[in-house]
CSV table of C-alpha atoms and ligand atoms in Angstrom, one decimal:
chain,number,residue,atom,x,y,z
I,1,MET,CA,-25.8,22.7,60.4
I,2,LYS,CA,-28.5,20.4,59.0
I,3,LYS,CA,-28.8,22.6,55.9
I,4,PHE,CA,-25.1,22.5,55.5
I,5,SER,CA,-24.8,18.7,55.6
I,6,ARG,CA,-27.7,18.4,53.1
I,7,LEU,CA,-25.8,20.8,50.8
I,8,PHE,CA,-22.6,18.7,51.3
I,9,ALA,CA,-24.5,15.5,50.5
I,10,HIS,CA,-25.9,17.1,47.4
I,11,LEU,CA,-22.4,18.2,46.3
I,12,LEU,CA,-21.1,14.7,46.9
I,13,ASN,CA,-23.8,13.3,44.7
I,14,MET,CA,-22.9,15.7,42.0
I,15,LEU,CA,-19.3,14.7,42.2
I,16,ILE,CA,-20.2,11.0,42.0
I,17,ILE,CA,-22.3,11.6,38.9
I,18,LEU,CA,-19.6,13.8,37.4
I,19,GLY,CA,-17.1,11.0,38.2
I,20,ILE,CA,-19.3,8.4,36.5
I,21,PHE,CA,-19.7,10.7,33.5
I,22,LEU,CA,-15.9,11.3,33.2
I,23,THR,CA,-15.2,7.6,33.5
I,24,ALA,CA,-17.7,6.9,30.8
I,25,CYS,CA,-16.0,9.5,28.6
I,26,THR,CA,-12.6,7.9,29.2
I,27,PHE,CA,-14.0,4.6,28.0
I,28,GLU,CA,-15.4,6.4,25.0
I,29,THR,CA,-12.0,7.8,24.0
I,30,GLY,CA,-10.4,4.5,25.0
I,31,SER,CA,-12.5,2.7,22.3
I,32,ALA,CA,-10.4,4.5,19.6
I,33,LEU,CA,-7.5,2.3,20.6
I,34,PRO,CA,-7.4,-1.2,19.1
I,35,GLU,CA,-9.8,-3.4,21.0
I,36,PRO,CA,-8.2,-6.3,22.8
I,37,THR,CA,-8.9,-9.5,20.9
I,38,LEU,CA,-9.5,-12.8,22.5
I,39,PRO,CA,-7.3,-15.6,21.2
I,40,SER,CA,-10.3,-17.3,19.6
I,41,GLU,CA,-11.1,-14.1,17.7
I,42,GLN,CA,-7.5,-13.8,16.5
I,43,ASN,CA,-7.8,-17.3,14.9
I,44,ASN,CA,-10.8,-16.1,12.9
I,45,HIS,CA,-9.0,-13.2,11.3
I,46,LYS,CA,-7.9,-14.4,7.9
I,47,LYS,CA,-4.6,-12.9,6.9
I,48,SER,CA,-4.1,-11.5,3.4
I,49,TYR,CA,-0.8,-11.6,1.4
I,50,ASP,CA,0.1,-8.0,2.5
I,51,GLU,CA,-0.1,-9.0,6.2
I,52,LEU,CA,2.1,-12.1,5.7
I,53,VAL,CA,5.7,-12.2,6.9
I,54,VAL,CA,7.7,-15.2,5.6
I,55,GLY,CA,11.2,-16.3,6.5
I,56,TYR,CA,12.8,-18.4,3.8
I,57,SER,CA,16.0,-20.4,4.2
I,58,GLN,CA,17.4,-21.1,0.8
I,59,VAL,CA,20.1,-23.8,0.1
I,60,GLY,CA,22.5,-21.5,-1.7
I,61,ALA,CA,23.3,-20.4,-5.3
I,62,GLU,CA,25.0,-23.5,-6.6
I,63,SER,CA,23.2,-24.0,-9.9
I,64,GLU,CA,21.1,-22.3,-12.6
I,65,TRP,CA,18.2,-24.2,-11.2
I,66,ARG,CA,18.7,-22.5,-7.8
I,67,THR,CA,19.0,-19.1,-9.4
I,68,GLY,CA,15.7,-19.6,-11.2
I,69,ASN,CA,14.1,-20.9,-7.9
I,70,THR,CA,15.3,-17.9,-5.9
I,71,ALA,CA,14.1,-15.4,-8.6
I,72,SER,CA,10.7,-17.1,-8.7
I,73,LEU,CA,10.4,-16.8,-4.9
I,74,LYS,CA,11.5,-13.1,-4.8
I,75,GLU,CA,9.3,-12.1,-7.8
I,76,ALA,CA,6.2,-13.8,-6.4
I,77,ALA,CA,6.7,-12.1,-2.9
I,78,GLU,CA,7.1,-8.8,-4.6
I,79,SER,CA,4.1,-9.0,-6.8
I,80,LEU,CA,1.8,-10.4,-4.0
I,81,GLY,CA,3.0,-7.9,-1.4
I,82,VAL,CA,4.4,-10.5,1.0
I,83,GLU,CA,7.2,-9.5,3.3
I,84,LEU,CA,9.9,-12.0,2.5
I,85,LEU,CA,13.0,-12.4,4.8
I,86,PHE,CA,15.4,-14.3,2.6
I,87,SER,CA,18.6,-16.1,3.7
I,88,ASP,CA,21.1,-17.8,1.5
I,89,GLY,CA,22.6,-20.8,3.3
I,90,GLN,CA,25.6,-21.1,1.0
I,91,GLN,CA,25.2,-24.9,0.9
I,92,GLN,CA,25.9,-25.1,4.7
I,93,GLN,CA,23.4,-26.6,7.0
I,94,GLU,CA,24.6,-24.6,10.0
I,95,ASN,CA,23.9,-21.4,8.2
I,96,GLN,CA,20.4,-22.6,7.5
I,97,ILE,CA,19.8,-23.6,11.1
I,98,LYS,CA,21.0,-20.1,12.2
I,99,ALA,CA,18.6,-18.5,9.8
I,100,ILE,CA,15.7,-20.5,11.0
I,101,ARG,CA,16.5,-19.6,14.6
I,102,THR,CA,16.6,-15.9,13.6
I,103,PHE,CA,13.2,-16.2,11.9
I,104,ILE,CA,11.8,-17.8,15.1
I,105,ALA,CA,13.2,-14.9,17.1
I,106,GLN,CA,11.6,-12.4,14.6
I,107,ARG,CA,8.3,-14.2,15.0
I,108,VAL,CA,7.6,-14.6,11.3
I,109,ASP,CA,4.2,-16.1,10.4
I,110,VAL,CA,5.7,-19.1,8.5
I,111,ILE,CA,9.1,-20.5,7.6
I,112,GLY,CA,10.0,-22.0,4.2
I,113,VAL,CA,13.1,-24.2,4.1
I,114,SER,CA,14.9,-26.0,1.3
I,115,PRO,CA,17.1,-28.3,3.4
I,116,VAL,CA,20.5,-28.7,1.9
I,117,VAL,CA,20.8,-32.2,3.3
I,118,GLU,CA,18.0,-34.6,4.5
I,119,THR,CA,19.0,-35.2,8.2
I,120,GLY,CA,19.8,-33.1,11.2
I,121,TRP,CA,16.7,-30.8,11.3
I,122,ASP,CA,14.8,-32.3,14.2
I,123,SER,CA,15.8,-29.9,17.0
I,124,VAL,CA,15.5,-26.6,15.0
I,125,PHE,CA,12.1,-27.7,13.5
I,126,GLN,CA,10.9,-28.6,17.0
I,127,GLU,CA,11.9,-25.1,18.2
I,128,ALA,CA,9.8,-23.6,15.4
I,129,LYS,CA,6.9,-25.9,16.4
I,130,ASP,CA,7.2,-24.9,20.0
I,131,ALA,CA,7.1,-21.2,18.9
I,132,GLY,CA,3.9,-22.0,16.9
I,133,ILE,CA,5.6,-21.2,13.6
I,134,PRO,CA,4.7,-23.7,10.8
I,135,ILE,CA,7.5,-25.1,8.6
I,136,ILE,CA,6.9,-25.6,4.9
I,137,LEU,CA,9.5,-27.7,3.1
I,138,VAL,CA,10.2,-26.5,-0.4
I,139,ASP,CA,12.1,-28.3,-3.2
I,140,ARG,CA,14.0,-30.7,-0.9
I,141,ARG,CA,12.6,-33.0,1.7
I,142,ALA,CA,14.0,-33.4,5.3
I,143,LYS,CA,14.0,-36.7,7.1
I,144,VAL,CA,11.9,-35.6,10.2
I,145,SER,CA,8.7,-36.9,11.7
I,146,ASP,CA,5.5,-35.7,10.0
I,147,ASP,CA,4.4,-33.5,12.8
I,148,LEU,CA,7.5,-31.3,12.4
I,149,TYR,CA,6.5,-29.8,9.1
I,150,THR,CA,3.2,-28.8,7.6
I,151,THR,CA,3.7,-29.7,3.9
I,152,TYR,CA,6.3,-30.4,1.2
I,153,LEU,CA,6.2,-28.6,-2.2
I,154,GLY,CA,8.6,-30.2,-4.7
I,155,SER,CA,9.5,-32.8,-7.2
I,156,ASP,CA,9.5,-36.6,-7.2
I,157,PHE,CA,13.3,-37.1,-7.4
I,158,ILE,CA,13.0,-40.9,-7.6
I,159,GLU,CA,10.8,-40.5,-10.7
I,160,GLU,CA,13.3,-38.1,-12.2
I,161,GLY,CA,16.1,-40.7,-11.7
I,162,LYS,CA,13.9,-43.4,-13.3
I,163,ASN,CA,13.1,-41.2,-16.3
I,164,ALA,CA,16.8,-40.5,-16.7
I,165,ALA,CA,17.6,-44.2,-16.6
I,166,LEU,CA,14.9,-45.1,-19.2
I,167,VAL,CA,16.5,-42.6,-21.6
I,168,MET,CA,20.0,-43.9,-20.8
I,169,VAL,CA,19.0,-47.5,-21.4
I,170,ASP,CA,17.6,-46.5,-24.8
I,171,LEU,CA,20.8,-44.5,-25.7
I,172,LEU,CA,23.1,-47.3,-24.7
I,173,GLU,CA,20.9,-49.9,-26.4
I,174,GLY,CA,21.1,-52.0,-23.2
I,175,GLU,CA,24.9,-52.0,-22.8
I,176,GLY,CA,27.5,-49.7,-21.5
I,177,LYS,CA,29.7,-48.2,-18.7
I,178,ILE,CA,28.3,-45.2,-16.9
I,179,ILE,CA,30.0,-42.5,-14.8
I,180,GLU,CA,27.5,-41.0,-12.3
I,181,LEU,CA,28.0,-37.4,-11.2
I,182,VAL,CA,26.4,-37.1,-7.8
I,183,GLY,CA,24.8,-34.0,-6.4
I,184,THR,CA,25.4,-32.7,-2.9
I,185,ILE,CA,26.1,-35.7,-0.7
I,186,GLY,CA,23.2,-36.4,1.8
I,187,SER,CA,20.8,-34.1,-0.1
I,188,ALA,CA,17.3,-35.5,-1.0
I,189,PRO,CA,17.8,-35.0,-4.8
I,190,ALA,CA,21.2,-36.8,-4.8
I,191,ILE,CA,19.9,-39.7,-2.8
I,192,ASP,CA,16.7,-40.2,-4.7
I,193,ARG,CA,18.0,-39.6,-8.2
I,194,ALA,CA,20.7,-42.2,-7.5
I,195,ALA,CA,18.0,-44.7,-6.2
I,196,GLY,CA,15.5,-44.1,-9.0
I,197,PHE,CA,18.2,-44.6,-11.7
I,198,ARG,CA,19.3,-47.8,-10.1
I,199,GLN,CA,15.8,-49.2,-9.8
I,200,VAL,CA,15.6,-49.1,-13.6
I,201,ILE,CA,19.1,-50.1,-14.7
I,202,GLN,CA,19.2,-53.1,-12.4
I,203,ALA,CA,17.1,-55.0,-14.9
I,204,TYR,CA,20.0,-54.5,-17.5
I,205,PRO,CA,23.0,-56.6,-16.5
I,206,ASP,CA,25.2,-55.2,-19.3
I,207,ILE,CA,24.7,-51.7,-18.1
I,208,GLN,CA,27.1,-50.8,-15.2
I,209,ILE,CA,27.8,-47.7,-13.1
I,210,ILE,CA,31.6,-47.9,-13.0
I,211,ALA,CA,32.0,-44.9,-10.7
I,212,SER,CA,30.0,-42.4,-8.7
I,213,GLN,CA,31.8,-39.1,-8.2
I,214,PRO,CA,30.5,-36.2,-6.1
I,215,GLY,CA,30.1,-32.9,-8.0
I,216,ASP,CA,28.0,-30.9,-5.4
I,217,PHE,CA,25.6,-29.8,-8.2
I,218,THR,CA,28.1,-27.2,-9.5
I,219,ARG,CA,29.7,-26.8,-13.0
I,220,ALA,CA,33.2,-26.4,-11.5
I,221,LYS,CA,33.1,-29.6,-9.4
I,222,GLY,CA,31.3,-31.5,-12.2
I,223,GLU,CA,34.2,-30.6,-14.5
I,224,GLU,CA,36.8,-31.6,-12.0
I,225,ALA,CA,35.1,-34.9,-11.2
I,226,MET,CA,34.8,-35.8,-14.9
I,227,ALA,CA,38.4,-34.9,-15.6
I,228,ASP,CA,39.5,-37.3,-12.8
I,229,MET,CA,37.2,-40.0,-14.2
I,230,LEU,CA,38.6,-39.6,-17.7
I,231,GLN,CA,42.1,-40.0,-16.3
I,232,LEU,CA,41.1,-43.2,-14.7
I,233,PHE,CA,38.8,-44.8,-17.3
I,234,GLY,CA,39.5,-42.9,-20.5
I,235,ASP,CA,37.8,-44.4,-23.6
I,236,ASP,CA,36.1,-47.0,-21.6
I,237,ILE,CA,33.4,-44.6,-20.6
I,238,ASP,CA,30.2,-44.9,-22.6
I,239,ALA,CA,28.0,-42.5,-20.8
I,240,VAL,CA,27.6,-39.9,-18.0
I,241,TYR,CA,24.5,-39.6,-15.8
I,242,ALA,CA,24.7,-36.3,-14.0
I,243,HIS,CA,22.2,-35.4,-11.2
I,244,ASN,CA,21.9,-31.9,-12.6
I,245,ASP,CA,22.6,-30.0,-15.8
I,246,ASP,CA,25.3,-27.8,-14.4
I,247,MET,CA,27.5,-30.8,-13.5
I,248,ALA,CA,26.7,-32.2,-17.0
I,249,ILE,CA,27.9,-28.9,-18.5
I,250,GLY,CA,31.1,-29.2,-16.5
I,251,ALA,CA,31.6,-32.8,-17.7
I,252,ILE,CA,31.1,-31.6,-21.3
I,253,ARG,CA,34.0,-29.2,-20.9
I,254,ALA,CA,36.2,-32.0,-19.4
I,255,ILE,CA,35.3,-34.4,-22.2
I,256,GLU,CA,36.2,-31.8,-24.8
I,257,ALA,CA,39.4,-31.0,-23.1
I,258,TYR,CA,40.2,-34.7,-23.1
I,259,GLY,CA,39.7,-34.8,-26.8
I,260,LEU,CA,36.4,-36.8,-27.0
I,261,ARG,CA,33.0,-35.7,-28.3
I,262,PRO,CA,30.4,-35.2,-25.6
I,263,GLY,CA,27.0,-36.5,-26.8
I,264,GLN,CA,28.6,-38.8,-29.4
I,265,ASP,CA,31.6,-40.7,-28.0
I,266,ILE,CA,30.1,-40.3,-24.5
I,267,LYS,CA,26.4,-40.1,-24.1
I,268,ILE,CA,25.1,-37.7,-21.5
I,269,VAL,CA,21.8,-37.5,-19.6
I,270,SER,CA,21.1,-35.0,-16.8
I,271,ILE,CA,18.3,-33.4,-14.8
I,272,ASP,CA,16.8,-29.9,-14.4
I,273,ALA,CA,16.2,-28.7,-18.0
I,274,ILE,CA,17.8,-25.3,-17.6
I,275,ARG,CA,18.2,-23.1,-20.7
I,276,ASP,CA,21.9,-23.9,-21.1
I,277,ALA,CA,21.0,-27.6,-21.3
I,278,PHE,CA,18.8,-26.8,-24.3
I,279,GLN,CA,21.8,-25.0,-25.9
I,280,MET,CA,23.9,-28.0,-25.3
I,281,MET,CA,21.3,-30.3,-26.9
I,282,ILE,CA,21.1,-27.9,-29.9
I,283,ASP,CA,24.9,-28.2,-30.2
I,284,GLY,CA,24.6,-32.0,-30.0
I,285,LYS,CA,26.6,-32.3,-26.8
I,286,LEU,CA,23.8,-33.4,-24.4
I,287,ASN,CA,21.5,-36.3,-25.2
I,288,ALA,CA,18.5,-35.5,-22.9
I,289,THR,CA,17.5,-33.5,-19.9
I,290,VAL,CA,14.8,-34.5,-17.4
I,291,GLU,CA,12.8,-31.5,-16.2
I,292,CYS,CA,12.7,-30.4,-12.6
I,293,ASN,CA,10.6,-27.3,-12.0
I,294,PRO,CA,12.2,-24.5,-9.9
I,295,LEU,CA,9.4,-22.0,-10.5
I,296,LEU,CA,7.8,-22.6,-7.1
I,297,GLY,CA,7.3,-19.0,-5.9
I,298,PRO,CA,3.6,-18.5,-6.5
I,299,GLN,CA,2.6,-21.9,-5.3
I,300,PHE,CA,4.7,-21.5,-2.2
I,301,PHE,CA,3.1,-18.3,-1.1
I,302,ASP,CA,-0.4,-19.6,-1.9
I,303,LEU,CA,0.4,-22.5,0.5
I,304,ALA,CA,2.0,-20.3,3.1
I,305,LEU,CA,-1.2,-18.2,3.3
I,306,LYS,CA,-3.4,-21.2,3.6
I,307,VAL,CA,-1.2,-22.7,6.3
I,308,VAL,CA,-1.2,-19.4,8.3
I,309,ASN,CA,-5.0,-19.2,7.9
I,310,ASN,CA,-5.4,-22.8,9.1
I,311,GLU,CA,-6.8,-24.0,5.8
I,312,PRO,CA,-6.1,-27.7,5.1
I,313,VAL,CA,-3.3,-28.5,2.7
I,314,PRO,CA,-2.0,-31.8,1.3
I,315,LYS,CA,1.2,-33.2,2.9
I,316,TRP,CA,2.9,-33.2,-0.5
I,317,ILE,CA,2.4,-31.1,-3.6
I,318,PRO,CA,4.4,-32.7,-6.4
I,319,SER,CA,5.5,-30.8,-9.5
I,320,GLU,CA,4.6,-31.9,-13.0
I,321,GLU,CA,7.7,-32.6,-15.1
I,322,GLY,CA,8.7,-33.9,-18.5
I,323,VAL,CA,11.8,-35.0,-20.4
I,324,PHE,CA,13.4,-33.1,-23.3
I,325,PHE,CA,15.4,-34.3,-26.3
I,326,PRO,CA,17.7,-32.6,-28.8
I,327,GLU,CA,15.1,-32.8,-31.6
I,328,ASP,CA,12.7,-30.5,-29.7
I,329,ALA,CA,15.4,-28.3,-28.1
I,330,ALA,CA,15.4,-25.4,-30.6
I,331,GLU,CA,11.6,-25.1,-30.6
I,332,VAL,CA,11.3,-25.4,-26.8
I,333,MET,CA,14.2,-23.3,-25.7
I,334,PRO,CA,12.6,-19.8,-26.2
I,335,SER,CA,9.8,-20.7,-23.9
I,336,ARG,CA,12.1,-21.8,-21.0
I,337,ARG,CA,12.1,-19.4,-18.1
I,338,TYR,CA,15.1,-20.7,-16.2
Y,401,LIG,O1,18.3,-30.2,-9.4
Y,401,LIG,C1,20.1,-28.8,-8.6
Y,401,LIG,C2,20.1,-27.9,-7.5
Y,401,LIG,O2,17.2,-29.4,-5.1
Y,401,LIG,C3,16.0,-30.0,-7.1
Y,401,LIG,O3,19.4,-28.6,-6.5
Y,401,LIG,C4,17.1,-29.2,-6.5
Y,401,LIG,C5,18.5,-29.4,-7.1
Y,401,LIG,C6,18.6,-29.1,-8.6
Y,401,LIG,O4,21.3,-27.4,-7.1
Y,401,LIG,O5,20.4,-28.2,-9.8
């Protein structure tokens, strides 16, 4: 009986040892699975472009500038290997808000937004912040508190308005009546390009803006608005200041249809510096275009990666821009990429 119980104890020991061994083996195989990472370790892992998932909410496809901007973003994503979820807001804020909410639900790493208008973004940006997803503003600013976005990449629209005005003052030799074709109402570029322009011309009492007409940054609406203005003011109009080239090109059509010579009878200054504007300058129909750079793709993804990897970035990365005139148009045009 004693012998039997010793044998039993021995057997039990063997079983325990075997159990320990098997458990150890299980741990061994278990280590082939990804090791659980602590949150602190996760933060230390630097992502690379091919691990980056970016949601981008674009304004729409209203202008040549925008087409160039979208192409730049898509090409850069493709060549860097970034996964880009792209949404076209068709110039409607509600579409953009919906897209941002979808990106939050998809748990993207970072969201890029070009806000169609300046206001009304607080709650959706707060939702992104609560989900831990950084927002990068691209091209257009939003009027939100600083903690609701990480950085802004885009132009100084006030400066563009001032540059357009300086050229206009020169063209009008300090005297004349101007029609202003305004971009999308409530958008950062329309607000700032109007303000910058006025800051300069207010020093010239003989220069007046006799009407400001919305043209939504499109050729069709620019043409329509200018046709209306010609009906109202006719030969009294000395100049057109258009917030973008597309509206200026629309205005050129309207002026020709009315029987006046754009660029001569009516001076025209606009903003963007798209290829078609260079052609208009070569044809003598546009007097100057102020550059606004849409080729923001590579810079945007560079920023996005830095933001996701917790590297410091400035609050605003302004673009460098110039002004172009008809005398340089033929030489410069071949090198324009939008
Ligand atoms: O000037 C205009 C476009 O936000 C800077 O939007 C951009 C403006 C650009 O539709 O052509």
